[in-house]
XYZ file of C-alpha atoms in Angstrom:
699
model
C -6.978 -21.446 -20.933
C -4.619 -23.487 -23.106
C -2.530 -26.238 -21.555
C 1.197 -25.895 -20.927
C 3.830 -28.617 -20.797
C 6.831 -28.737 -18.504
C 9.626 -30.509 -20.357
C 12.022 -32.872 -18.611
C 15.015 -31.294 -20.370
C 14.154 -27.805 -19.111
C 17.170 -26.072 -17.560
C 15.097 -25.540 -14.419
C 15.593 -29.252 -13.641
C 19.357 -28.985 -14.132
C 19.413 -26.108 -11.651
C 17.176 -28.014 -9.237
C 19.346 -31.120 -9.126
C 22.495 -29.018 -8.799
C 21.056 -27.076 -5.857
C 19.685 -30.182 -4.204
C 23.003 -31.971 -4.597
C 24.879 -29.047 -3.091
C 22.519 -28.759 -0.138
C 22.253 -32.459 0.679
C 25.647 -33.628 -0.508
C 28.295 -31.003 -0.012
C 26.635 -29.175 2.872
C 25.075 -32.278 4.483
C 21.780 -30.428 5.073
C 18.653 -32.505 5.673
C 16.139 -30.297 7.496
C 13.126 -28.882 5.690
C 14.190 -25.282 6.273
C 17.540 -25.931 4.584
C 16.645 -28.201 1.677
C 13.370 -26.673 0.531
C 15.228 -23.880 -1.225
C 15.922 -26.178 -4.151
C 12.260 -27.010 -4.827
C 11.297 -23.402 -4.207
C 13.614 -22.308 -7.021
C 12.240 -25.069 -9.301
C 8.672 -23.849 -8.734
C 9.670 -20.234 -9.236
C 11.360 -20.980 -12.575
C 8.700 -23.298 -13.987
C 5.831 -21.058 -12.825
C 6.883 -18.527 -15.457
C 4.982 -20.547 -18.079
C 1.792 -19.372 -16.364
C 3.087 -15.985 -15.136
C 2.392 -17.200 -11.617
C 4.307 -15.734 -8.682
C 5.574 -17.784 -5.745
C 5.217 -16.360 -2.241
C 6.859 -18.318 0.560
C 5.829 -18.827 4.185
C 2.309 -17.486 3.864
C 0.083 -17.476 6.948
C -3.642 -18.136 6.604
C -6.294 -18.034 9.289
C -8.728 -20.873 9.828
C -11.716 -20.685 12.178
C -9.825 -21.515 15.368
C -6.191 -21.529 14.333
C -3.637 -20.425 11.776
C -1.759 -22.427 9.178
C 1.558 -21.614 7.558
C 2.038 -22.598 3.938
C 5.556 -23.064 2.630
C 4.484 -21.669 -0.726
C 1.498 -20.137 -2.497
C 1.508 -19.539 -6.240
C -0.554 -16.533 -7.281
C -1.951 -15.760 -10.716
C -4.005 -12.874 -12.066
C -5.894 -10.885 -9.495
C -3.616 -12.150 -6.699
C -5.719 -15.296 -6.607
C -4.012 -18.454 -5.311
C -3.613 -21.067 -8.063
C -1.570 -23.696 -6.278
C 0.182 -24.514 -3.014
C 3.372 -26.254 -1.927
C 4.407 -27.939 1.314
C 7.971 -29.108 2.004
C 8.833 -31.769 4.584
C 12.027 -33.285 5.989
C 13.600 -36.275 4.270
C 13.073 -38.245 7.469
C 9.329 -37.533 7.610
C 6.740 -40.011 6.411
C 5.129 -37.952 3.665
C 1.781 -39.769 3.736
C 1.491 -39.253 7.473
C 2.382 -35.572 7.129
C -0.310 -35.125 4.471
C -2.916 -36.593 6.836
C -1.812 -34.121 9.527
C -2.034 -31.187 7.138
C -5.503 -32.221 5.982
C -6.616 -32.301 9.616
C -5.349 -28.737 10.028
C -7.419 -27.651 7.001
C -4.562 -27.025 4.599
C -5.918 -26.315 1.076
C -6.033 -29.444 -1.093
C -7.438 -27.976 -4.308
C -4.022 -28.002 -6.018
C -1.065 -28.703 -3.725
C 2.337 -30.410 -3.989
C 3.838 -32.152 -0.964
C 7.551 -33.023 -1.274
C 10.388 -34.171 0.953
C 13.391 -33.975 -1.471
C 12.952 -37.646 -2.421
C 9.252 -37.865 -3.347
C 6.585 -35.438 -4.568
C 2.837 -35.995 -4.269
C 0.246 -33.884 -6.114
C -3.276 -33.550 -4.674
C -6.030 -31.864 -6.689
C -9.604 -31.305 -5.558
C -8.813 -33.420 -2.495
C -7.619 -36.453 -4.481
C -4.047 -37.732 -4.908
C -3.511 -37.629 -8.681
C 0.248 -38.041 -9.194
C 3.352 -39.252 -7.391
C 6.943 -38.794 -8.538
C 10.390 -39.801 -7.441
C 12.084 -36.398 -7.647
C 15.131 -38.022 -9.281
C 12.918 -39.140 -12.174
C 12.874 -36.126 -14.512
C 10.007 -37.398 -16.638
C 7.787 -38.206 -13.660
C 8.520 -34.871 -11.962
C 7.920 -32.962 -15.202
C 4.580 -34.751 -15.627
C 3.563 -33.913 -12.054
C 4.423 -30.215 -12.551
C 2.582 -30.158 -15.878
C -0.596 -31.374 -14.160
C -0.017 -28.875 -11.359
C 0.219 -25.870 -13.694
C -2.705 -26.960 -15.890
C -5.179 -27.513 -13.076
C -8.006 -24.992 -12.758
C -9.757 -24.483 -9.454
C -13.122 -23.322 -10.751
C -14.206 -20.634 -11.374
C -10.748 -19.095 -11.733
C -10.680 -19.668 -15.484
C -13.733 -17.452 -15.906
C -12.168 -14.905 -13.568
C -9.139 -14.615 -15.852
C -11.447 -13.899 -18.760
C -13.364 -11.383 -16.675
C -10.194 -9.516 -15.688
C -9.035 -9.264 -19.292
C -12.483 -8.170 -20.407
C -12.752 -5.680 -17.551
C -9.436 -4.029 -18.463
C -10.581 -3.637 -22.063
C -14.095 -2.333 -21.542
C -14.023 -0.417 -18.245
C -13.330 2.923 -20.020
C -16.361 2.328 -22.246
C -18.557 1.255 -19.324
C -17.530 4.325 -17.349
C -18.147 6.515 -20.393
C -21.631 5.064 -20.829
C -22.457 5.798 -17.195
C -21.061 9.304 -17.493
C -23.339 9.972 -20.471
C -26.388 8.759 -18.540
C -25.482 10.997 -15.602
C -24.952 13.977 -17.938
C -28.388 13.356 -19.466
C -29.951 13.376 -16.005
C -28.207 16.634 -15.138
C -30.108 18.191 -18.043
C -33.532 16.607 -17.668
C -34.001 15.305 -14.108
C -34.835 18.089 -11.585
C -34.930 15.705 -8.607
C -31.486 14.404 -9.472
C -30.123 17.934 -9.911
C -31.356 18.892 -6.434
C -29.889 15.825 -4.742
C -26.660 16.208 -6.714
C -26.210 19.854 -5.704
C -26.776 18.982 -2.027
C -24.273 16.144 -2.345
C -21.751 18.356 -4.109
C -22.038 20.998 -1.396
C -21.222 18.327 1.186
C -18.180 17.348 -0.876
C -17.032 20.980 -1.072
C -17.333 21.426 2.679
C -15.749 18.118 3.561
C -13.318 17.000 0.888
C -12.201 19.823 -1.355
C -13.592 23.372 -1.625
C -12.682 23.369 -5.313
C -14.060 19.936 -6.159
C -15.398 19.780 -9.689
C -18.711 18.505 -10.950
C -16.781 15.883 -12.949
C -15.083 14.589 -9.799
C -18.433 14.160 -8.052
C -19.824 12.432 -11.140
C -16.897 10.026 -10.903
C -17.764 9.237 -7.292
C -21.227 8.198 -8.423
C -19.717 6.058 -11.184
C -17.406 4.358 -8.671
C -20.413 3.595 -6.501
C -22.564 2.280 -9.341
C -19.836 0.020 -10.727
C -18.756 -1.501 -7.417
C -21.769 -1.453 -5.093
C -23.084 -4.810 -6.329
C -19.665 -6.454 -5.965
C -19.252 -5.165 -2.441
C -22.778 -6.151 -1.450
C -22.519 -9.688 -2.839
C -18.934 -10.508 -1.924
C -19.196 -9.310 1.661
C -22.875 -10.219 2.059
C -23.757 -7.116 4.041
C -26.440 -4.461 3.601
C -23.584 -2.007 3.347
C -25.217 0.701 1.260
C -27.875 1.351 3.904
C -25.694 0.766 6.937
C -22.640 2.879 6.099
C -23.042 6.607 6.809
C -21.467 7.680 3.502
C -22.843 4.966 1.228
C -26.304 5.792 2.547
C -25.977 9.416 1.424
C -24.644 8.399 -1.993
C -27.605 6.044 -2.388
C -29.960 9.019 -1.964
C -28.342 10.617 -5.003
C -28.422 7.340 -6.950
C -32.114 6.895 -6.124
C -32.784 10.309 -7.600
C -30.807 9.296 -10.675
C -33.185 6.405 -11.351
C -35.572 7.627 -14.007
C -36.904 6.756 -17.470
C -33.449 7.843 -18.690
C -31.587 5.390 -16.498
C -32.591 2.067 -14.974
C -30.028 0.812 -12.477
C -31.020 -2.854 -12.552
C -30.979 -2.926 -16.355
C -27.511 -1.405 -16.388
C -26.121 -3.862 -13.857
C -27.775 -6.772 -15.629
C -25.890 -5.851 -18.787
C -22.664 -6.460 -16.837
C -23.708 -9.861 -15.490
C -20.881 -11.652 -17.308
C -18.327 -9.578 -15.472
C -20.072 -9.500 -12.099
C -20.796 -13.235 -12.049
C -17.173 -14.145 -12.768
C -15.775 -11.718 -10.184
C -18.288 -12.758 -7.523
C -17.738 -16.427 -8.333
C -13.985 -16.044 -7.949
C -14.387 -14.244 -4.639
C -16.900 -16.764 -3.308
C -14.580 -19.619 -4.254
C -12.248 -18.288 -1.593
C -14.825 -19.606 0.884
C -14.328 -18.296 4.410
C -10.762 -17.146 3.922
C -11.363 -13.445 4.355
C -7.671 -12.599 4.079
C -7.664 -13.887 0.508
C -10.960 -12.097 -0.186
C -9.320 -8.927 1.060
C -6.315 -9.356 -1.254
C -8.726 -10.102 -4.066
C -10.842 -6.973 -3.573
C -7.669 -4.877 -3.275
C -6.663 -6.097 -6.714
C -10.071 -5.298 -8.198
C -9.753 -1.845 -6.594
C -6.353 -1.245 -8.214
C -7.524 -2.480 -11.594
C -10.628 -0.314 -11.459
C -8.662 2.896 -11.028
C -5.859 1.947 -13.386
C -8.382 0.963 -16.055
C -11.105 3.573 -15.650
C -9.682 6.522 -13.746
C -6.022 6.801 -14.675
C -5.700 10.422 -13.533
C -7.139 9.635 -10.101
C -4.770 6.689 -9.788
C -1.881 8.985 -10.733
C -2.586 11.906 -8.396
C -3.485 9.716 -5.414
C -0.687 7.225 -5.965
C -3.072 4.276 -5.840
C -0.893 1.270 -5.166
C -1.804 -1.661 -2.954
C 0.714 -1.989 -0.095
C 2.200 -5.506 -0.032
C 1.375 -7.410 3.145
C 5.073 -7.866 3.988
C 5.512 -4.085 4.185
C 2.378 -3.672 6.289
C 3.545 -6.431 8.630
C 7.044 -4.971 9.035
C 5.727 -1.498 9.779
C 3.105 -2.647 12.273
C 5.697 -4.811 14.029
C 8.022 -1.792 14.148
C 5.313 0.324 15.777
C 4.686 -2.345 18.414
C 8.405 -2.524 19.092
C 8.790 1.241 19.465
C 5.790 1.511 21.792
C 7.216 -1.202 24.031
C 10.915 -0.315 23.936
C 10.702 3.476 23.895
C 7.515 4.202 25.837
C 6.866 1.024 27.840
C 3.365 0.658 26.378
C 1.510 -2.082 24.577
C -0.557 -1.586 21.463
C -4.168 -1.073 22.519
C -3.475 0.134 26.057
C -5.080 3.318 27.345
C -3.165 6.328 26.106
C -2.128 4.703 22.813
C -4.146 6.155 19.925
C -3.376 5.226 16.319
C -4.266 7.048 13.096
C -3.860 5.948 9.477
C -4.298 9.220 7.536
C -4.598 7.654 4.056
C -5.986 4.221 4.792
C -6.799 3.003 1.280
C -8.482 -0.339 1.821
C -7.662 -0.522 5.536
C -4.756 -2.980 5.527
C -2.767 -1.294 8.295
C -5.779 -1.076 10.597
C -6.587 -4.750 10.048
C -3.019 -5.785 10.806
C -3.014 -3.739 14.023
C -6.330 -5.248 15.146
C -4.772 -8.686 14.858
C -1.833 -7.618 17.007
C -3.819 -6.188 19.903
C -4.318 -8.441 22.901
C -7.982 -9.512 23.131
C -8.418 -7.753 26.479
C -7.605 -4.402 24.860
C -9.209 -4.958 21.470
C -12.754 -3.690 22.073
C -11.783 -0.376 23.632
C -9.000 0.071 21.067
C -11.440 -0.473 18.190
C -14.113 1.791 19.646
C -12.035 4.589 21.161
C -8.402 4.703 20.045
C -8.172 3.537 16.436
C -8.696 6.006 13.580
C -8.417 6.084 9.808
C -9.212 8.572 7.042
C -9.907 8.063 3.346
C -10.749 10.660 0.699
C -11.857 8.420 -2.171
C -15.205 6.722 -2.199
C -14.407 3.233 -3.445
C -11.466 2.507 -1.104
C -13.435 4.081 1.743
C -16.185 1.510 1.169
C -13.722 -1.358 1.020
C -11.849 -0.187 4.119
C -15.097 0.030 6.079
C -16.088 -3.495 5.060
C -12.633 -4.965 5.598
C -12.171 -3.474 9.064
C -15.680 -4.230 10.316
C -15.507 -7.803 9.001
C -12.117 -8.330 10.648
C -13.438 -7.151 13.993
C -16.472 -9.410 13.615
C -14.183 -12.330 12.812
C -12.027 -11.640 15.871
C -14.737 -10.774 18.393
C -17.782 -12.616 17.068
C -19.998 -9.535 17.039
C -20.681 -6.750 14.572
C -19.680 -3.213 15.540
C -19.510 -0.348 13.032
C -16.032 1.120 12.856
C -16.664 4.625 14.131
C -12.990 5.493 13.740
C -13.185 5.634 9.938
C -13.892 9.056 8.433
C -14.546 10.092 4.846
C -12.309 13.147 4.770
C -9.133 14.571 3.277
C -6.619 14.390 6.115
C -4.593 17.386 4.920
C -7.763 19.488 5.116
C -8.057 18.878 8.853
C -5.394 21.482 9.560
C -7.770 24.373 8.826
C -6.955 26.369 11.902
C -3.420 26.298 13.246
C -2.406 27.730 16.617
C 1.139 28.358 17.887
C 2.072 26.664 21.134
C 4.612 27.931 23.620
C 7.548 26.044 22.100
C 6.774 27.008 18.510
C 5.106 23.776 17.508
C 1.650 23.777 16.010
C -1.670 22.278 16.941
C -4.530 21.655 14.535
C -8.255 22.149 14.931
C -11.200 21.361 12.726
C -13.471 23.931 11.153
C -16.642 23.221 9.234
C -18.866 20.186 8.812
C -17.553 16.945 7.470
C -19.926 15.457 4.928
C -22.725 14.187 7.141
C -23.527 14.753 10.785
C -22.322 11.263 11.722
C -19.160 11.619 9.682
C -18.555 15.049 11.203
C -18.853 13.552 14.675
C -16.285 10.916 13.746
C -13.852 13.544 12.502
C -14.360 15.733 15.545
C -13.745 12.818 17.926
C -10.537 12.049 16.053
C -9.429 15.688 16.255
C -10.098 15.762 19.996
C -7.875 12.722 20.580
C -4.150 12.926 21.307
C -2.520 10.705 18.706
C 0.436 8.480 19.622
C 1.048 6.615 16.355
C 0.619 7.775 12.756
C 1.116 4.930 10.295
C 0.378 4.323 6.640
C 1.156 4.742 2.972
C 0.523 8.371 1.920
C 0.000 9.284 -1.763
C 3.374 9.277 -3.483
C 2.841 11.363 -6.624
C 4.838 14.576 -7.033
C 3.002 16.145 -9.980
C 1.249 15.490 -13.239
C 3.378 13.916 -15.930
C 2.392 16.426 -18.603
C 1.312 20.034 -18.118
C -1.487 19.438 -20.623
C -2.987 16.715 -18.422
C -4.745 19.249 -16.168
C -4.120 16.787 -13.366
C -2.219 18.683 -10.694
C -2.381 17.722 -7.037
C -4.603 20.126 -5.138
C -3.153 22.779 -2.843
C -3.774 23.037 0.917
C -3.414 26.546 2.270
C -2.436 25.643 5.835
C -0.141 22.702 5.138
C 1.449 24.398 2.126
C 2.182 27.416 4.290
C 3.663 25.195 7.015
C 5.918 23.577 4.407
C 7.012 27.044 3.219
C 7.680 28.237 6.768
C 9.782 25.214 7.688
C 11.096 22.892 4.977
C 11.072 25.565 2.264
C 12.527 28.371 4.376
C 15.515 26.263 5.399
C 16.153 24.794 1.961
C 19.105 25.978 -0.101
C 17.471 24.833 -3.341
C 16.519 27.482 -5.881
C 13.703 25.368 -7.309
C 11.856 23.509 -4.575
C 8.756 22.303 -6.411
C 9.434 18.829 -4.998
C 8.618 20.131 -1.502
C 4.952 20.178 -2.485
C 4.896 16.450 -3.115
C 1.997 14.936 -1.088
C 4.538 12.789 0.778
C 6.253 15.920 2.100
C 2.912 17.414 3.136
C 1.984 14.250 5.006
C 5.292 14.314 6.912
C 4.701 17.983 7.791
C 1.117 17.296 8.827
C 2.105 14.280 10.936
C 4.894 16.179 12.702
C 2.377 18.872 13.659
C -0.407 16.415 14.495
C 1.634 14.762 17.255
C 1.763 18.201 18.872
C 3.643 18.216 22.171
C 3.198 14.495 22.695
C 5.774 11.768 22.436
C 4.895 9.434 19.607
C 5.938 7.748 16.392
C 5.381 8.229 12.662
C 5.761 5.181 10.450
C 5.383 5.764 6.698
C 6.235 3.867 3.545
C 6.822 6.466 0.851
C 8.665 7.658 -2.185
C 12.028 8.314 -0.480
C 13.545 11.034 -2.644
C 13.735 13.212 0.478
C 16.595 11.097 1.844
C 19.255 12.329 -0.554
C 18.002 14.917 -3.061
C 19.347 18.444 -2.529
C 15.949 20.140 -2.670
C 14.871 18.302 0.498
C 17.705 19.581 2.724
C 15.300 21.794 4.678
C 12.969 18.848 5.245
C 15.856 16.688 6.481
C 16.908 19.469 8.841
C 13.468 19.702 10.423
C 12.936 15.954 10.639
C 16.207 15.670 12.547
C 15.081 18.501 14.857
C 11.513 17.277 15.333
C 12.359 13.638 16.085
C 14.951 12.150 18.403
C 15.319 8.791 16.632
C 14.875 8.255 12.886
C 15.178 4.880 11.145
C 15.060 4.687 7.359
C 14.992 1.366 5.520
C 15.812 2.108 1.883
C 13.999 -0.376 -0.356
C 15.558 1.312 -3.378
C 14.066 0.532 -6.808
C 14.673 3.967 -8.336
C 14.372 3.191 -12.038
C 15.034 6.800 -13.039
C 18.517 6.717 -11.533
C 19.447 3.243 -12.721
C 18.168 2.255 -16.139
C 19.174 -1.364 -15.501
C 16.352 -1.675 -12.984
C 12.720 -2.323 -13.833
C 9.780 -0.891 -11.929
C 7.818 -4.076 -12.454
C 10.481 -6.397 -11.031
C 12.718 -4.300 -8.749
C 10.332 -1.800 -7.154
C 8.046 -2.992 -4.360
C 5.214 -0.810 -5.716
C 5.946 -1.162 -9.416
C 6.657 2.569 -9.704
C 9.672 4.449 -11.083
C 10.767 6.182 -7.877
C 12.679 4.647 -4.994
C 10.714 3.561 -1.933
C 11.584 3.514 1.753
C 10.128 2.870 5.200
C 10.668 5.663 7.726
C 10.152 5.291 11.472
C 10.467 8.665 13.233
C 10.277 8.679 17.029
C 9.565 11.747 19.125
C 10.772 11.264 22.694
C 11.543 14.558 24.358
C 13.529 12.981 27.195
C 16.337 12.248 24.721
C 18.935 15.001 24.706
C 20.011 14.554 21.085
C 18.809 13.069 17.819
C 20.166 9.984 16.067
C 19.698 8.766 12.532
C 19.879 5.122 11.421
C 19.940 3.863 7.846
C 19.971 0.542 6.003
C 19.798 0.033 2.264
C 18.846 -3.157 0.470
C 20.853 -4.381 -2.495
C 20.835 -2.318 -5.678
C 19.678 -5.190 -7.862
C 17.399 -6.992 -5.438
C 14.069 -7.924 -6.970
C 10.698 -7.062 -5.498
C 10.393 -10.606 -4.143
C 13.882 -10.403 -2.581
C 12.880 -7.247 -0.749
C 9.553 -8.586 0.471
C 11.279 -11.766 1.632
C 13.781 -9.621 3.568
C 10.963 -7.794 5.341
C 9.129 -11.008 6.151
C 12.228 -12.685 7.579
C 13.110 -9.696 9.737
C 9.680 -9.730 11.322
C 9.970 -13.452 11.974
C 13.493 -13.319 13.397
C 12.472 -11.719 16.659
C 8.779 -12.579 16.682
C 5.800 -10.756 15.261
C 6.203 -7.849 17.710
C 9.634 -6.801 16.457
C 11.342 -5.831 13.237
C 13.638 -2.831 13.746
C 15.980 -4.548 16.200
C 16.859 -7.292 13.716
C 18.209 -4.895 11.064
C 21.932 -4.058 11.093
C 21.487 -0.288 11.050
C 24.249 2.144 10.168
C 24.243 5.304 12.273
C 24.560 8.410 10.109
C 25.796 11.823 11.171
C 24.174 14.611 9.096
C 26.622 17.355 8.123
C 26.134 21.104 8.454
C 24.195 21.155 5.183
C 21.791 18.498 6.452
C 23.065 15.853 4.099
C 22.309 12.372 5.394
C 24.077 10.192 2.847
C 27.634 11.454 2.543
C 29.961 10.266 -0.209
C 33.437 8.994 0.612
C 35.039 12.348 -0.251
C 32.265 14.595 1.048
C 34.331 16.255 3.774
C 37.208 16.920 1.378
C 34.774 18.390 -1.145
C 33.411 20.760 1.515
C 36.833 22.440 1.707
C 36.834 23.405 -1.973
C 36.115 27.006 -2.989
C 32.534 27.112 -4.333
C 31.811 28.505 -7.806
C 29.000 30.592 -6.332
C 26.801 30.752 -3.253
C 23.542 32.398 -2.234
C 25.219 33.990 0.773
C 27.843 35.748 -1.371
C 25.240 36.779 -3.909
C 23.124 38.391 -1.184
C 26.103 40.082 0.455
C 26.407 43.745 -0.582
C 29.913 44.271 0.780
C 32.991 42.335 1.652
C 35.032 39.789 -0.209
C 33.286 36.912 -1.840
C 34.185 33.455 -0.552
C 33.348 31.962 -3.919
C 34.686 32.323 -7.443
C 31.706 34.311 -8.698
C 29.626 36.669 -6.603
C 27.106 37.448 -9.320
C 25.411 34.734 -11.300
C 21.980 33.811 -12.607
C 20.004 31.088 -14.307
C 19.576 33.112 -17.509
C 16.333 33.385 -19.406
C 13.817 30.850 -18.133
C 10.793 30.672 -20.387
C 9.615 27.231 -19.250
C 8.545 26.987 -22.886
C 11.750 25.807 -24.539
C 9.906 23.300 -26.721
C 7.858 26.174 -28.108
C 10.585 28.758 -28.771
C 13.479 26.519 -29.851
C 13.499 24.218 -32.858
C 15.689 23.010 -35.690
C 13.300 24.288 -38.322
C 11.010 27.246 -38.889
C 8.214 24.878 -39.814
C 6.880 23.927 -36.403
């Protein structure tokens, strides 16, 4: 990695001194919390030379305590490259450094500053000191800071770049070897057919041979990383990995040698494993690291899978806000604590298990064991994240309790497939029961135990994708007979939209499923999703039913809809880096309430991703880690008769205008029309305009 140089005449220094002067001079501020904003901005601006990102107030766990870092600078792979600690002007900086060392603060590459002096420590040694008023000295200190490499991160950078370039070729090579074995390896064919039948019964009745091949490729490419990074005999211990290994064993033949194949990737594996191991015992950073590898794997190798499943790592600030909100609702609305008897939690699309891990850390130790063993559930439908979730959750429990227990609450299953038999209850709501086996006997038992449990909390980040980008992609989201029918009977039936394709977005299905899954019980749904349903016309039926099904709804609009505002960027303004707006919804079912209420808060139109994450973090911290909702200045909304939540200033006046046409008048066979036109139509809809219309005959 080539060196960079921070120049003393950089405008970042002008901005720094101006901010510092305003804070200390004009405003007379001297405390760390007030004055550190100036150095924070300096780091954020100068870090651009390395494309590093500054995250503030980051908590890290040590063996017997936690530390709170004022700043962590992250580079590629979400790996920490440097740290920053701010102190008060009145503190003795040398003394404070000794205290921080004693608390096991990282000293690989860290700046300590108190608005008058900055000290740089690298690899445990003080290497530079600067009077912050001395531009040249401060620029030199920052130059050393940004050029320092905490080995083996440099090799990791190379590995990530190499991985992104060659992963399609590596996957293609594996696919060819598997195809060859399909033709010439009878033992493999037998094991594969048995495995595929399990997948049909458990995951998708229409699953293709190619999709199952891809599961094997995921396993082959990541099993060594998982085994070495987490240092567990995972492939023989986990109920799903064990079954996949049977198929892989049958694949081993003169046509394919597993060890030879993995050895050919040693350059990549060694760098990735070295980077992960350099994180020492900090499992939280290992978890963030493996999440990044997981994202890059799917984005690089399996783009279609990433697209249809909406594979995006949920930022920790969002996870923390949502889990705090759930704790708050349980306490304030139901008088219960997380982990108590009668509180069962389910993450229906767990990904790598981040929500479950956060909840485990929130449960009081006296409840934790029974919560983990009896009342905590998660589902995942893709093999690689399922593996990672299993490892993450089991390791977290081991770290908290000091003993290993398999997480029996995790099931390898498609959540939307669990509604295979639906029964009407007395009040018209639905209950769901499981039919059929679920992959293996042990996995089936896990699913059945989950289905037999009354769920109180449903929390998570469901897939966000609405449809394939191009009809030629052959990449549509799969259909679910029961859930699709429930959407038609409820959201679709009460929608005024002519074209309601958007109602079959996976997000909509997960809301429908969750509403039904709570059954007759009081409870809460907490999702972070694409939030088009809040204001688009085609979702009016969904809004109607949400307002009927839940007595309190909170929606925090994180905005970031690039499609509606071309001045925004998905990479800098959207918390997930996608094109569609995002929001956090907390829907509370409490039947003792006589009416429903809707609360809404929207973040600034041009807030950046970091602004939004900082907002979430601060609102969790304001009232303690068990609260978040009560610190937001919610606006109560009153939906109108057409189930519109966000009304424009002149909405009521507009309602009084004579409509051009309406469905009611069109359906009416007699009587005067209450619209300008009674008969109207969309005209000829070929859905093939690009084929039948052109400016030339030569197409």
